[in-house]
mmCIF file with all atom_site columns, C-alpha atoms in Angstrom:
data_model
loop_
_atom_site.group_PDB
_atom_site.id
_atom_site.type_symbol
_atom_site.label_atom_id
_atom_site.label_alt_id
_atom_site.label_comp_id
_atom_site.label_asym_id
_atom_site.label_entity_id
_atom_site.label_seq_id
_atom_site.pdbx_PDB_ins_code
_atom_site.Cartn_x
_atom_site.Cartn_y
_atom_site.Cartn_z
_atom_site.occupancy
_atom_site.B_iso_or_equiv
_atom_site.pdbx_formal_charge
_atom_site.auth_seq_id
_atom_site.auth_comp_id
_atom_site.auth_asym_id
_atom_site.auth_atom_id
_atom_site.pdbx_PDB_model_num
ATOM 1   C CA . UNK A 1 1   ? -3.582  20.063  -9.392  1.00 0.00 ? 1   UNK A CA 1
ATOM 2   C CA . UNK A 1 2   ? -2.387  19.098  -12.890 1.00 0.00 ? 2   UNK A CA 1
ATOM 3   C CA . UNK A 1 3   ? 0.663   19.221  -14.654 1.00 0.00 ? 3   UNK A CA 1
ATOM 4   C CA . UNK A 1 4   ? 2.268   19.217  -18.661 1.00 0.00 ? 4   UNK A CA 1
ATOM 5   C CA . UNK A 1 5   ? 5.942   18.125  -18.469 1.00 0.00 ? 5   UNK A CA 1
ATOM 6   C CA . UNK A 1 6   ? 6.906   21.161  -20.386 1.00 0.00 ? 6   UNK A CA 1
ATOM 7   C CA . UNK A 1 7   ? 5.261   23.102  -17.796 1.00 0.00 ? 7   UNK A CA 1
ATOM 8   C CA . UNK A 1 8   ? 6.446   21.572  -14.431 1.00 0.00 ? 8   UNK A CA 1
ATOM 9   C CA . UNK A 1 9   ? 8.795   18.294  -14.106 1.00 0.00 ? 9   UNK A CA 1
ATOM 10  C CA . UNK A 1 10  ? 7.845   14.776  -12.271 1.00 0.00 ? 10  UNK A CA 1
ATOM 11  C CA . UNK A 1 11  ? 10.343  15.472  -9.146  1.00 0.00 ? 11  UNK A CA 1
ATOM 12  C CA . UNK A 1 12  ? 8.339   19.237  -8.947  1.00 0.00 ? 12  UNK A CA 1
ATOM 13  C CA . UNK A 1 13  ? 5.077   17.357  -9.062  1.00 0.00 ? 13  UNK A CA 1
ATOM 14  C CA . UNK A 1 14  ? 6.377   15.012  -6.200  1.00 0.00 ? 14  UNK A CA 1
ATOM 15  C CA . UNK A 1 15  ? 7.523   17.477  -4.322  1.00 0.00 ? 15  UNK A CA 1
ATOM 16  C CA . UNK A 1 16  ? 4.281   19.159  -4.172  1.00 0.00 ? 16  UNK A CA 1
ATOM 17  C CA . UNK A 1 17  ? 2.711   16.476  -2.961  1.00 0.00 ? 17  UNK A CA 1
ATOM 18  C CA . UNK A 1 18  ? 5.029   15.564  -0.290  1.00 0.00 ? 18  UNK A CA 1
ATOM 19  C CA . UNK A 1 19  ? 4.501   19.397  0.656   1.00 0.00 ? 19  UNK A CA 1
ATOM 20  C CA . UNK A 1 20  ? 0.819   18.706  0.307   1.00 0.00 ? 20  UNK A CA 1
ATOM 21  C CA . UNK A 1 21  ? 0.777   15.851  2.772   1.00 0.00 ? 21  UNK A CA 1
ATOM 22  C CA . UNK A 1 22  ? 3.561   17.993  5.048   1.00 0.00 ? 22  UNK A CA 1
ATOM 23  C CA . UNK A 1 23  ? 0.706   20.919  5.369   1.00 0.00 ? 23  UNK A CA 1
ATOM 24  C CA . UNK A 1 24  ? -1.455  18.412  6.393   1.00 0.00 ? 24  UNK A CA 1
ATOM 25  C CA . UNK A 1 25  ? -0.119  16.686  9.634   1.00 0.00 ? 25  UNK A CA 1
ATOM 26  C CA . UNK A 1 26  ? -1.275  19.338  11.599  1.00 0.00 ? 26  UNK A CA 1
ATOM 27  C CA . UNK A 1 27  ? 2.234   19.073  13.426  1.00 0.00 ? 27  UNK A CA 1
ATOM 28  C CA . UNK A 1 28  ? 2.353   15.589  13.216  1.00 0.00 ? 28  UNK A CA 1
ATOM 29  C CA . UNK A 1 29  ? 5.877   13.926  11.676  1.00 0.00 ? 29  UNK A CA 1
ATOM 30  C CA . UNK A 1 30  ? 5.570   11.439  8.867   1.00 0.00 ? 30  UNK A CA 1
ATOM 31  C CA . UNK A 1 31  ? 8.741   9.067   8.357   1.00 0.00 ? 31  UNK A CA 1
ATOM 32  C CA . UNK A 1 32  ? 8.651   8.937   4.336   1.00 0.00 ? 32  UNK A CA 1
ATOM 33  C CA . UNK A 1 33  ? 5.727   8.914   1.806   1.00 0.00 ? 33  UNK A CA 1
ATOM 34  C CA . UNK A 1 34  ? 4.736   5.357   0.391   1.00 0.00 ? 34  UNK A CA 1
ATOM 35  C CA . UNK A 1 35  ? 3.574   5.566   -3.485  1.00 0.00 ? 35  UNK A CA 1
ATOM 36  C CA . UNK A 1 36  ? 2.089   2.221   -4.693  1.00 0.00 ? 36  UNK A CA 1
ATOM 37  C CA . UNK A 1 37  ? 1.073   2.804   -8.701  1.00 0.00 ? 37  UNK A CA 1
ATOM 38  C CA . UNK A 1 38  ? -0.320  0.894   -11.119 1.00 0.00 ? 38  UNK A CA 1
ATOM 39  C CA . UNK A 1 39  ? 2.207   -0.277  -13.859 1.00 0.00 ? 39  UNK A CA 1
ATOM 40  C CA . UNK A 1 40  ? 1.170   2.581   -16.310 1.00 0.00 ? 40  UNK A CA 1
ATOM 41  C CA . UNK A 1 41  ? 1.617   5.041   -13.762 1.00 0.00 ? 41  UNK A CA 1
ATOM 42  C CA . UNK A 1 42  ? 5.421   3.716   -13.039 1.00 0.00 ? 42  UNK A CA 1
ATOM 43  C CA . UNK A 1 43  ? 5.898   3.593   -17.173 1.00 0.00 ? 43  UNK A CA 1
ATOM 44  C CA . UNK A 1 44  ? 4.948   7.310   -17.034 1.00 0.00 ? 44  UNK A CA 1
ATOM 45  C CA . UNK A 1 45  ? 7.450   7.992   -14.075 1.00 0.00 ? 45  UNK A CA 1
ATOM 46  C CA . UNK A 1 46  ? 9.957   6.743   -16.617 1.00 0.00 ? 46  UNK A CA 1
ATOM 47  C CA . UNK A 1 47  ? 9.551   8.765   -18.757 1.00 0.00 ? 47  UNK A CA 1
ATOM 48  C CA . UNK A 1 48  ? 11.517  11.119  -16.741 1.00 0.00 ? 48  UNK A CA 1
ATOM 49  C CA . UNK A 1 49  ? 15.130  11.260  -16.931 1.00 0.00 ? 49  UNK A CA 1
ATOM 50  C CA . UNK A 1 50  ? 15.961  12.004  -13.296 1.00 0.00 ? 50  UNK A CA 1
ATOM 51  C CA . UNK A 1 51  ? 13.271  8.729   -11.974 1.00 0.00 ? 51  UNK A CA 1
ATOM 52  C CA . UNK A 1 52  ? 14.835  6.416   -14.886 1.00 0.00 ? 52  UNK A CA 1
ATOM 53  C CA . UNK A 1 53  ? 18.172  7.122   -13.310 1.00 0.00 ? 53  UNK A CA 1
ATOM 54  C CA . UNK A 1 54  ? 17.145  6.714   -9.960  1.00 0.00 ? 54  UNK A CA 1
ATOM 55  C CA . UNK A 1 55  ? 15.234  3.553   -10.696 1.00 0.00 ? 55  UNK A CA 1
ATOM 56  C CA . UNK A 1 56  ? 18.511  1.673   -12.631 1.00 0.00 ? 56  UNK A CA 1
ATOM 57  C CA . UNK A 1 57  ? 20.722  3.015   -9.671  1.00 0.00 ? 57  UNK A CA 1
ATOM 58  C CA . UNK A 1 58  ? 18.794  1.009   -7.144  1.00 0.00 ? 58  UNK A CA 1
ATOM 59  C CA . UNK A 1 59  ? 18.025  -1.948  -9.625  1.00 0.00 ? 59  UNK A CA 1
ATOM 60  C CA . UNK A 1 60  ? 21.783  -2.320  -9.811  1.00 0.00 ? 60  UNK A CA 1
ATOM 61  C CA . UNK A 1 61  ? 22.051  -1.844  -5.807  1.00 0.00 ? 61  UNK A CA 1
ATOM 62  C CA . UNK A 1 62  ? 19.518  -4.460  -5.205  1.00 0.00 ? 62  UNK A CA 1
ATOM 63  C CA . UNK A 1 63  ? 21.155  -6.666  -8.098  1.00 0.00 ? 63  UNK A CA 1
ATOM 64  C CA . UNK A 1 64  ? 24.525  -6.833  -5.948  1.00 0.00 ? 64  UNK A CA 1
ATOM 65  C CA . UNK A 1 65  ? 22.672  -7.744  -2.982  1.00 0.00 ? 65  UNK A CA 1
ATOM 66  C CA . UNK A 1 66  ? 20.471  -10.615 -4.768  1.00 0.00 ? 66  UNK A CA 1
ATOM 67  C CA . UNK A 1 67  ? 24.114  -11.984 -5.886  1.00 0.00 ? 67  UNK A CA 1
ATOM 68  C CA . UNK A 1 68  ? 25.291  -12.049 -1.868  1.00 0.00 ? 68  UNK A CA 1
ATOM 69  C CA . UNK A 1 69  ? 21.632  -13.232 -0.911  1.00 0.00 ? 69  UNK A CA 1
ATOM 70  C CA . UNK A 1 70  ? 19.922  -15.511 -3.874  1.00 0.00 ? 70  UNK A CA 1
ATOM 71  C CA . UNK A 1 71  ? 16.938  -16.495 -2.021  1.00 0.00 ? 71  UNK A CA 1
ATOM 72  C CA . UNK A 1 72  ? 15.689  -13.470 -1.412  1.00 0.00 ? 72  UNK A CA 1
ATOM 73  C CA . UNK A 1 73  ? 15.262  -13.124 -5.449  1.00 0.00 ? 73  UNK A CA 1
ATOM 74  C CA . UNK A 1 74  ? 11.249  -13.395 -5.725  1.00 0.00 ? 74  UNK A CA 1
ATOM 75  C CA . UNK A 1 75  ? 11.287  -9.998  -3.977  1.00 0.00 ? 75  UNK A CA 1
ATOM 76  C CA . UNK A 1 76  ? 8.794   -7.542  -4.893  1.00 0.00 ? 76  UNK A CA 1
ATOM 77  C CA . UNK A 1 77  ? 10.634  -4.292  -6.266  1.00 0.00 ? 77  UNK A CA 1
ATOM 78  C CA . UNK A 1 78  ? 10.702  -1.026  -4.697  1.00 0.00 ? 78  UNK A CA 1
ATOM 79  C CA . UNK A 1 79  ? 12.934  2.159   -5.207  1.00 0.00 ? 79  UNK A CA 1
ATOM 80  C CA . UNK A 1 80  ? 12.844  5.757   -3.411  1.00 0.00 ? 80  UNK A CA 1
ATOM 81  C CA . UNK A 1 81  ? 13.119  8.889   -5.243  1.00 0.00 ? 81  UNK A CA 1
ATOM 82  C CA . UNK A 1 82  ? 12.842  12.055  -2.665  1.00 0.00 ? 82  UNK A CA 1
ATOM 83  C CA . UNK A 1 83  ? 11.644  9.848   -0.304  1.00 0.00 ? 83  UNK A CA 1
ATOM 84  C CA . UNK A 1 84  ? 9.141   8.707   -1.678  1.00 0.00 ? 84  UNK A CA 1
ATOM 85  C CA . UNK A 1 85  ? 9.218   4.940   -1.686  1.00 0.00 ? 85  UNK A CA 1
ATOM 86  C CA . UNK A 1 86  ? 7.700   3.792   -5.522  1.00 0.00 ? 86  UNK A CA 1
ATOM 87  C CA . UNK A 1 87  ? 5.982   0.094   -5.792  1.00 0.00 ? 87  UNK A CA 1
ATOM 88  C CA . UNK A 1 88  ? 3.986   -0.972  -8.579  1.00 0.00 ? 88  UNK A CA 1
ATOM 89  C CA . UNK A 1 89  ? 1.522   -3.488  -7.693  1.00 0.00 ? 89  UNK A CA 1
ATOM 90  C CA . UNK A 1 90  ? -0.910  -4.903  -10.026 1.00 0.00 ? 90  UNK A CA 1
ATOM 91  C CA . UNK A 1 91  ? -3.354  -7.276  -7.829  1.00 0.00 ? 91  UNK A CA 1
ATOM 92  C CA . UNK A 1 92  ? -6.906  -8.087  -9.320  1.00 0.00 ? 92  UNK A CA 1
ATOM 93  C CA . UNK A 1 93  ? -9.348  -9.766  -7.241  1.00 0.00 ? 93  UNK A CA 1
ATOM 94  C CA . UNK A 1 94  ? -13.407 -10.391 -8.544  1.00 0.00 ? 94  UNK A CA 1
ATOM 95  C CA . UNK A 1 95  ? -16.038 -8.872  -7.732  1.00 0.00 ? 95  UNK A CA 1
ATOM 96  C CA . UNK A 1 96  ? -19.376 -10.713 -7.973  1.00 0.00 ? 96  UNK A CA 1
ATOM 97  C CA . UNK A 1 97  ? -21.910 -8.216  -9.976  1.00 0.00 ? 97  UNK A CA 1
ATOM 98  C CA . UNK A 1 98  ? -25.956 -8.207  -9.376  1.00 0.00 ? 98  UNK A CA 1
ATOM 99  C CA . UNK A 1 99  ? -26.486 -10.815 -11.789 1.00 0.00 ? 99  UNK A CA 1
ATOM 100 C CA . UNK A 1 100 ? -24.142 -13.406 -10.041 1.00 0.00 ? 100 UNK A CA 1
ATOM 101 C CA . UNK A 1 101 ? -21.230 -13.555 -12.400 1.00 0.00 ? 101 UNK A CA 1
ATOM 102 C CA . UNK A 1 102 ? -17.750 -12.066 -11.505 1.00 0.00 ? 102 UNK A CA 1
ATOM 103 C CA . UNK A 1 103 ? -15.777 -9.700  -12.595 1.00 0.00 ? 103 UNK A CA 1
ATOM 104 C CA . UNK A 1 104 ? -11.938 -8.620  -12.248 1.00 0.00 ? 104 UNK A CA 1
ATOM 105 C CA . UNK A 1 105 ? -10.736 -5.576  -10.332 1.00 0.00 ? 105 UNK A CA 1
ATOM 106 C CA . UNK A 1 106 ? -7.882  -4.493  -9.887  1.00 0.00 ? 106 UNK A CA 1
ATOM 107 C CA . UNK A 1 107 ? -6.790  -2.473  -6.255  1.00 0.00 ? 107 UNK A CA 1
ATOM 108 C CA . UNK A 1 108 ? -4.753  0.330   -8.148  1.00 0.00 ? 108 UNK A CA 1
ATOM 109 C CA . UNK A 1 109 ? -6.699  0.937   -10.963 1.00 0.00 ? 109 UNK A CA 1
ATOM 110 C CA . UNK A 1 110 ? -5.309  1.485   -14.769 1.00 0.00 ? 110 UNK A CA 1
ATOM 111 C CA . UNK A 1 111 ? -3.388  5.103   -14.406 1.00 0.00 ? 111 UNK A CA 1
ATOM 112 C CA . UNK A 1 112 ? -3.601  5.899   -10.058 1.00 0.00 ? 112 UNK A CA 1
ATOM 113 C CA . UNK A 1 113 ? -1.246  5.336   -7.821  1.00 0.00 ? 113 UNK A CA 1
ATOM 114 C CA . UNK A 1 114 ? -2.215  6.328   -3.964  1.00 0.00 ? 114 UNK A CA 1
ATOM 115 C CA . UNK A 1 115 ? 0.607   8.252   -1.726  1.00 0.00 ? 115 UNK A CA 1
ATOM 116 C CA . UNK A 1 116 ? 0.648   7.082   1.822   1.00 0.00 ? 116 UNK A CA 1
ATOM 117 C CA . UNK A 1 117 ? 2.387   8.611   4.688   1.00 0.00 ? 117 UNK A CA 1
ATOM 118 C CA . UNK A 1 118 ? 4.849   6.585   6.552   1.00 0.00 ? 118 UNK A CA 1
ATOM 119 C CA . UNK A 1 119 ? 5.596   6.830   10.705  1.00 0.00 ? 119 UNK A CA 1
ATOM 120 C CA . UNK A 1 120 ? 2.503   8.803   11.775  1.00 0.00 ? 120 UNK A CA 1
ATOM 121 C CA . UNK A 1 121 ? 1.392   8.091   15.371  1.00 0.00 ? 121 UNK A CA 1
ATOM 122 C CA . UNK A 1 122 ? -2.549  9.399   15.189  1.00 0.00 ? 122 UNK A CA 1
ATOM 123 C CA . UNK A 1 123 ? -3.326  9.027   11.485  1.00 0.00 ? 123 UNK A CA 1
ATOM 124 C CA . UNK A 1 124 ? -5.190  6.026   11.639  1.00 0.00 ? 124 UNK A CA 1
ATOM 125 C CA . UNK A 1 125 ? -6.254  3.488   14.506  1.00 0.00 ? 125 UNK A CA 1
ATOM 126 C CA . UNK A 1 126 ? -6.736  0.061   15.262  1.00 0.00 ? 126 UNK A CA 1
ATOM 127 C CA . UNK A 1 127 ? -9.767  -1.645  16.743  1.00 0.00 ? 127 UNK A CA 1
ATOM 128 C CA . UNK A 1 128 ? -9.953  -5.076  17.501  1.00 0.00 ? 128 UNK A CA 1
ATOM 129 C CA . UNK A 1 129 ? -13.974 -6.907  17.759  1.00 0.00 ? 129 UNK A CA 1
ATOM 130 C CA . UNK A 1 130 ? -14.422 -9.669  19.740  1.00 0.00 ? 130 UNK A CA 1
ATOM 131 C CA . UNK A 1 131 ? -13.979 -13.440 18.861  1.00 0.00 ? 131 UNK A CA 1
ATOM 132 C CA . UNK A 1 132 ? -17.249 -15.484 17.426  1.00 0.00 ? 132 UNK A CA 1
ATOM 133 C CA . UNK A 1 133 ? -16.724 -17.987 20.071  1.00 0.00 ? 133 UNK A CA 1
ATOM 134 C CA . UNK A 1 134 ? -18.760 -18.160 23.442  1.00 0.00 ? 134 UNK A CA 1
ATOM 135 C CA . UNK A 1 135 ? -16.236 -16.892 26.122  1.00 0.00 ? 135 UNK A CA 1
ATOM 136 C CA . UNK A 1 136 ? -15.716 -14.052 24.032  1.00 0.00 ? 136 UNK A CA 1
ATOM 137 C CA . UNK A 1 137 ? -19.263 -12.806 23.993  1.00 0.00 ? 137 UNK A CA 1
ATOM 138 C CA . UNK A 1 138 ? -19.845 -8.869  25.636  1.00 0.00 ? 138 UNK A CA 1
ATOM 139 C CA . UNK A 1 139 ? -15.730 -9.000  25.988  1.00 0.00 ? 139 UNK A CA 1
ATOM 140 C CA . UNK A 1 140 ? -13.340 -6.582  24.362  1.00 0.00 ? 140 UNK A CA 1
ATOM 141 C CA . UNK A 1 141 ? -11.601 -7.889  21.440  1.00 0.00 ? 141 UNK A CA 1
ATOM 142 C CA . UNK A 1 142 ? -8.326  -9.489  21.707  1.00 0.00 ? 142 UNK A CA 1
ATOM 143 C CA . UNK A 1 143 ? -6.012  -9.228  18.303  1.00 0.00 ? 143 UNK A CA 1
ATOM 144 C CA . UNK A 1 144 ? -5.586  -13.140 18.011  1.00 0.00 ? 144 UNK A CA 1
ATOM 145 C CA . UNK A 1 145 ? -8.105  -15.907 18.912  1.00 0.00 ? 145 UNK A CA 1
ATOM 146 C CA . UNK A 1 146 ? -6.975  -19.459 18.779  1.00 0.00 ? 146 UNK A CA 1
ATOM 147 C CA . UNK A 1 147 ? -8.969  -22.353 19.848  1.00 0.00 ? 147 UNK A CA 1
ATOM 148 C CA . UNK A 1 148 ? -7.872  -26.185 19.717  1.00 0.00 ? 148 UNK A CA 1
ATOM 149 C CA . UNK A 1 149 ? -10.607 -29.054 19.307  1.00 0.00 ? 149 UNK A CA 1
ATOM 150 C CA . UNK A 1 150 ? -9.558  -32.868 19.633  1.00 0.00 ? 150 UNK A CA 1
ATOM 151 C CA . UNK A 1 151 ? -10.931 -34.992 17.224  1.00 0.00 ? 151 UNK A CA 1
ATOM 152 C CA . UNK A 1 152 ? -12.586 -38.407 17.582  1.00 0.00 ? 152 UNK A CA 1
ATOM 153 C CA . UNK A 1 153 ? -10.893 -40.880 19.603  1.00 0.00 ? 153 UNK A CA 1
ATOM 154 C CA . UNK A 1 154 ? -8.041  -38.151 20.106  1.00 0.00 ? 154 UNK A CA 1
ATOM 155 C CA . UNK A 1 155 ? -6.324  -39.426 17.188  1.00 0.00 ? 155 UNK A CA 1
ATOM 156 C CA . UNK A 1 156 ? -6.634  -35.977 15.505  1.00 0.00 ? 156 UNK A CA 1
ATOM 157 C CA . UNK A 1 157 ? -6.535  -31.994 16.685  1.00 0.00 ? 157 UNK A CA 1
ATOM 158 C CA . UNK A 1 158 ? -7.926  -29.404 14.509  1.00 0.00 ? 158 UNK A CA 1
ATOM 159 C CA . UNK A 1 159 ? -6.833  -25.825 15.100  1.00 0.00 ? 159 UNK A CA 1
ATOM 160 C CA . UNK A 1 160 ? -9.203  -22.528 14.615  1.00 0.00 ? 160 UNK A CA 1
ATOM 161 C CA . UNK A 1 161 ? -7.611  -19.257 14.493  1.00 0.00 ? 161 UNK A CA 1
ATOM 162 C CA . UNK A 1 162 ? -9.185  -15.759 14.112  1.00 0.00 ? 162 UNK A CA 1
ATOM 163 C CA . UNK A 1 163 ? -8.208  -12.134 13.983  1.00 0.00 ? 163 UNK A CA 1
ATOM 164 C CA . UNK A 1 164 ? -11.172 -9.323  13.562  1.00 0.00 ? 164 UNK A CA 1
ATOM 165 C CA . UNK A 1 165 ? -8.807  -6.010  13.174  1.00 0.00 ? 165 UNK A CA 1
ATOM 166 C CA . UNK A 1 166 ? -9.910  -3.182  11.622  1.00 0.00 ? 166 UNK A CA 1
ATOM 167 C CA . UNK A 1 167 ? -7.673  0.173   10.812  1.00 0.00 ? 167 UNK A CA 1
ATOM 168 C CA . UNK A 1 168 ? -9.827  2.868   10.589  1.00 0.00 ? 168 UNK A CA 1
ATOM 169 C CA . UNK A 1 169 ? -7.509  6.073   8.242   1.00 0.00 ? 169 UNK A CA 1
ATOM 170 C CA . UNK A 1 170 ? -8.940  9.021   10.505  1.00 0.00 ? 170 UNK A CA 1
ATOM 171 C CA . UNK A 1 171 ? -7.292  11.715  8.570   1.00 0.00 ? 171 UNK A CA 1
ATOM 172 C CA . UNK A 1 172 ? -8.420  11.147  4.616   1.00 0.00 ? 172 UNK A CA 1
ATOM 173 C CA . UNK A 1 173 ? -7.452  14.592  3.794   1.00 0.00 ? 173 UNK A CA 1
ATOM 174 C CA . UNK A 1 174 ? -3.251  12.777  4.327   1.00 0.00 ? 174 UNK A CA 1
ATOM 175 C CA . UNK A 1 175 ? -4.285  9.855   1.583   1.00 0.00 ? 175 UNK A CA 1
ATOM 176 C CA . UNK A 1 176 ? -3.217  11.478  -2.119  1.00 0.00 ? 176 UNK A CA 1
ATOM 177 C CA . UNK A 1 177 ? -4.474  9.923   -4.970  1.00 0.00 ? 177 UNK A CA 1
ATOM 178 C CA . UNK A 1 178 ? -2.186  10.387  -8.322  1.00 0.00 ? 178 UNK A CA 1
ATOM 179 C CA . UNK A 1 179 ? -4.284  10.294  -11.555 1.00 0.00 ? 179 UNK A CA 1
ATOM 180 C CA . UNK A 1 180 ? -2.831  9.730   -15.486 1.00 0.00 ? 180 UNK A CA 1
ATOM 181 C CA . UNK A 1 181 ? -4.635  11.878  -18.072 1.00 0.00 ? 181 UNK A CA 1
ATOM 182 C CA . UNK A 1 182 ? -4.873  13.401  -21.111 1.00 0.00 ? 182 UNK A CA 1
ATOM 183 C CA . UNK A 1 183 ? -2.904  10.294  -23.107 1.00 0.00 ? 183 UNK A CA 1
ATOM 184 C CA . UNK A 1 184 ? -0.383  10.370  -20.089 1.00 0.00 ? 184 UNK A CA 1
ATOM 185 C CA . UNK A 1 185 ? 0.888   13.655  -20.328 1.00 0.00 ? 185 UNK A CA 1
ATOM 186 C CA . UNK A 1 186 ? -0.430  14.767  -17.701 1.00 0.00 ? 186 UNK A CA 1
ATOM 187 C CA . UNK A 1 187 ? -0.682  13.988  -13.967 1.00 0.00 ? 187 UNK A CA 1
ATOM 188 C CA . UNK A 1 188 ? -3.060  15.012  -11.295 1.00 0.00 ? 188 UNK A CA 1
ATOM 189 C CA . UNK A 1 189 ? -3.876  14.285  -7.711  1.00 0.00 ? 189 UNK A CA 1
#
C-alpha cells in the first residue's frame, strides 16, 4: 500500500498498519506495535503536524524526568503515537565483500523503518544449542554456559562464558516493513 499526504494522512497510514498486523494474529493479542526507523524515515514522520506534536509533548515529559533523574541522560529516545512506540536507530556495522575489503551497512537502511509487534506469546521462539565444551556434547542446550579455568600456579582464574540462542520469527507475514519513496512523499509498506 502507498500513500500521498494529500490523499491519506501519517496517523491513517499507521493505523492501517496496526490494523494490518491486528488481521494477522490469527486471534493472538499483541501488547503495542514497536516502529524502529531510520532517521529519514522519523524526519518524514515530522513532517506531520499531529507526530511533531506528539513527539515535543513527550520530549518535554522525558525532559522533566531527566531533571529529577540526571544519570539516566544518555538515554536512547523513544515516543508513542497510537501505540506505536517510534525509535530511530542508525547502527552501521561492515560487511566484508568478495574481494576482502569492508564495507558499511547500516541495520535500518536509508528510508525503512520495520513495525514489530509487542506481547505476542507464539510469534516467534527460542532455541537454545548446546555448549562447545565436552560435557555438553549430544545434551540439550542450556541458555548460559560458564566455565572457570585456574591459571598457572593458581595465581590467576580466567572465566569463559557462552550463550548459543537463537529466536526464530515464525509468523513473517506480522513483521511490516515501512518504505520512503517518490522524494519522501510517499510511504509504503
Amino acid at each position: 500500500m502507498a500513500f500521498t499526504e494529500g490523499v491519506k494522512t501519517i496517523p491513517n497510514k499507521l493505523r492501517d498498519i496496526k490494523r494490518h498486523l491486528e488481521e494477522n494474529l490469527r486471534g493472538e493479542t499483541m501488547t503495542g506495535v514497536l516502529c524502529i526507523a531510520s532517521r529519514e524515515f522519523m524526519e518524514f514522520l515530522f513532517a506531520d503536524a499531529s507526530i511533531l506534536a506528539a513527539y515535543n509533548a513527550a520530549m518535554a515529559a522525558w525532559q522533566n524526568f531527566i531533571a529529577l533523574n540526571p544519570t539516566l541522560s544518555d538515554r536512547r529516545f523513544s515516543f508513542t503515537v497510537q501505540e506505536i512506540t517510534f525509535t530511530e536507530y542508525n547502527g552501521v556495522a561492515s560487511s566484508l565483500n568478495a574481494n576482502g575489503t569492508s564495507t558499511p551497512r547500516r541495520f535500518i537502511p536509508s528510508g525503512k523503518a520495520r513495525f514489530i509487534p509487542l506481547g505476542t506469546q507464539s510469534t516467534a521462539s527460542q532455541h537454545v544449542a548446546p555448549g562447545d565444551f565436552e560435557e555438553a556434547h549430544n545434551m540439550p542446550g542450556q541458555l548460559f554456559y560458564a566455565k572457570e579455568d585456574r591459571g598457572k600456579f593458581g595465581r590467576s582464574r580466567e572465566l569463559l562464558t557462552q550463550s548459543n540462542l537463537l529466536v526464530l520469527w515464525k509468523r513473517p507475514e506480522l513483521l511490516v516493513e515501512g518504505n520512503l519513496t517518490n522524494a519522501g512523499t510517499t510511504i509504503s509498506y
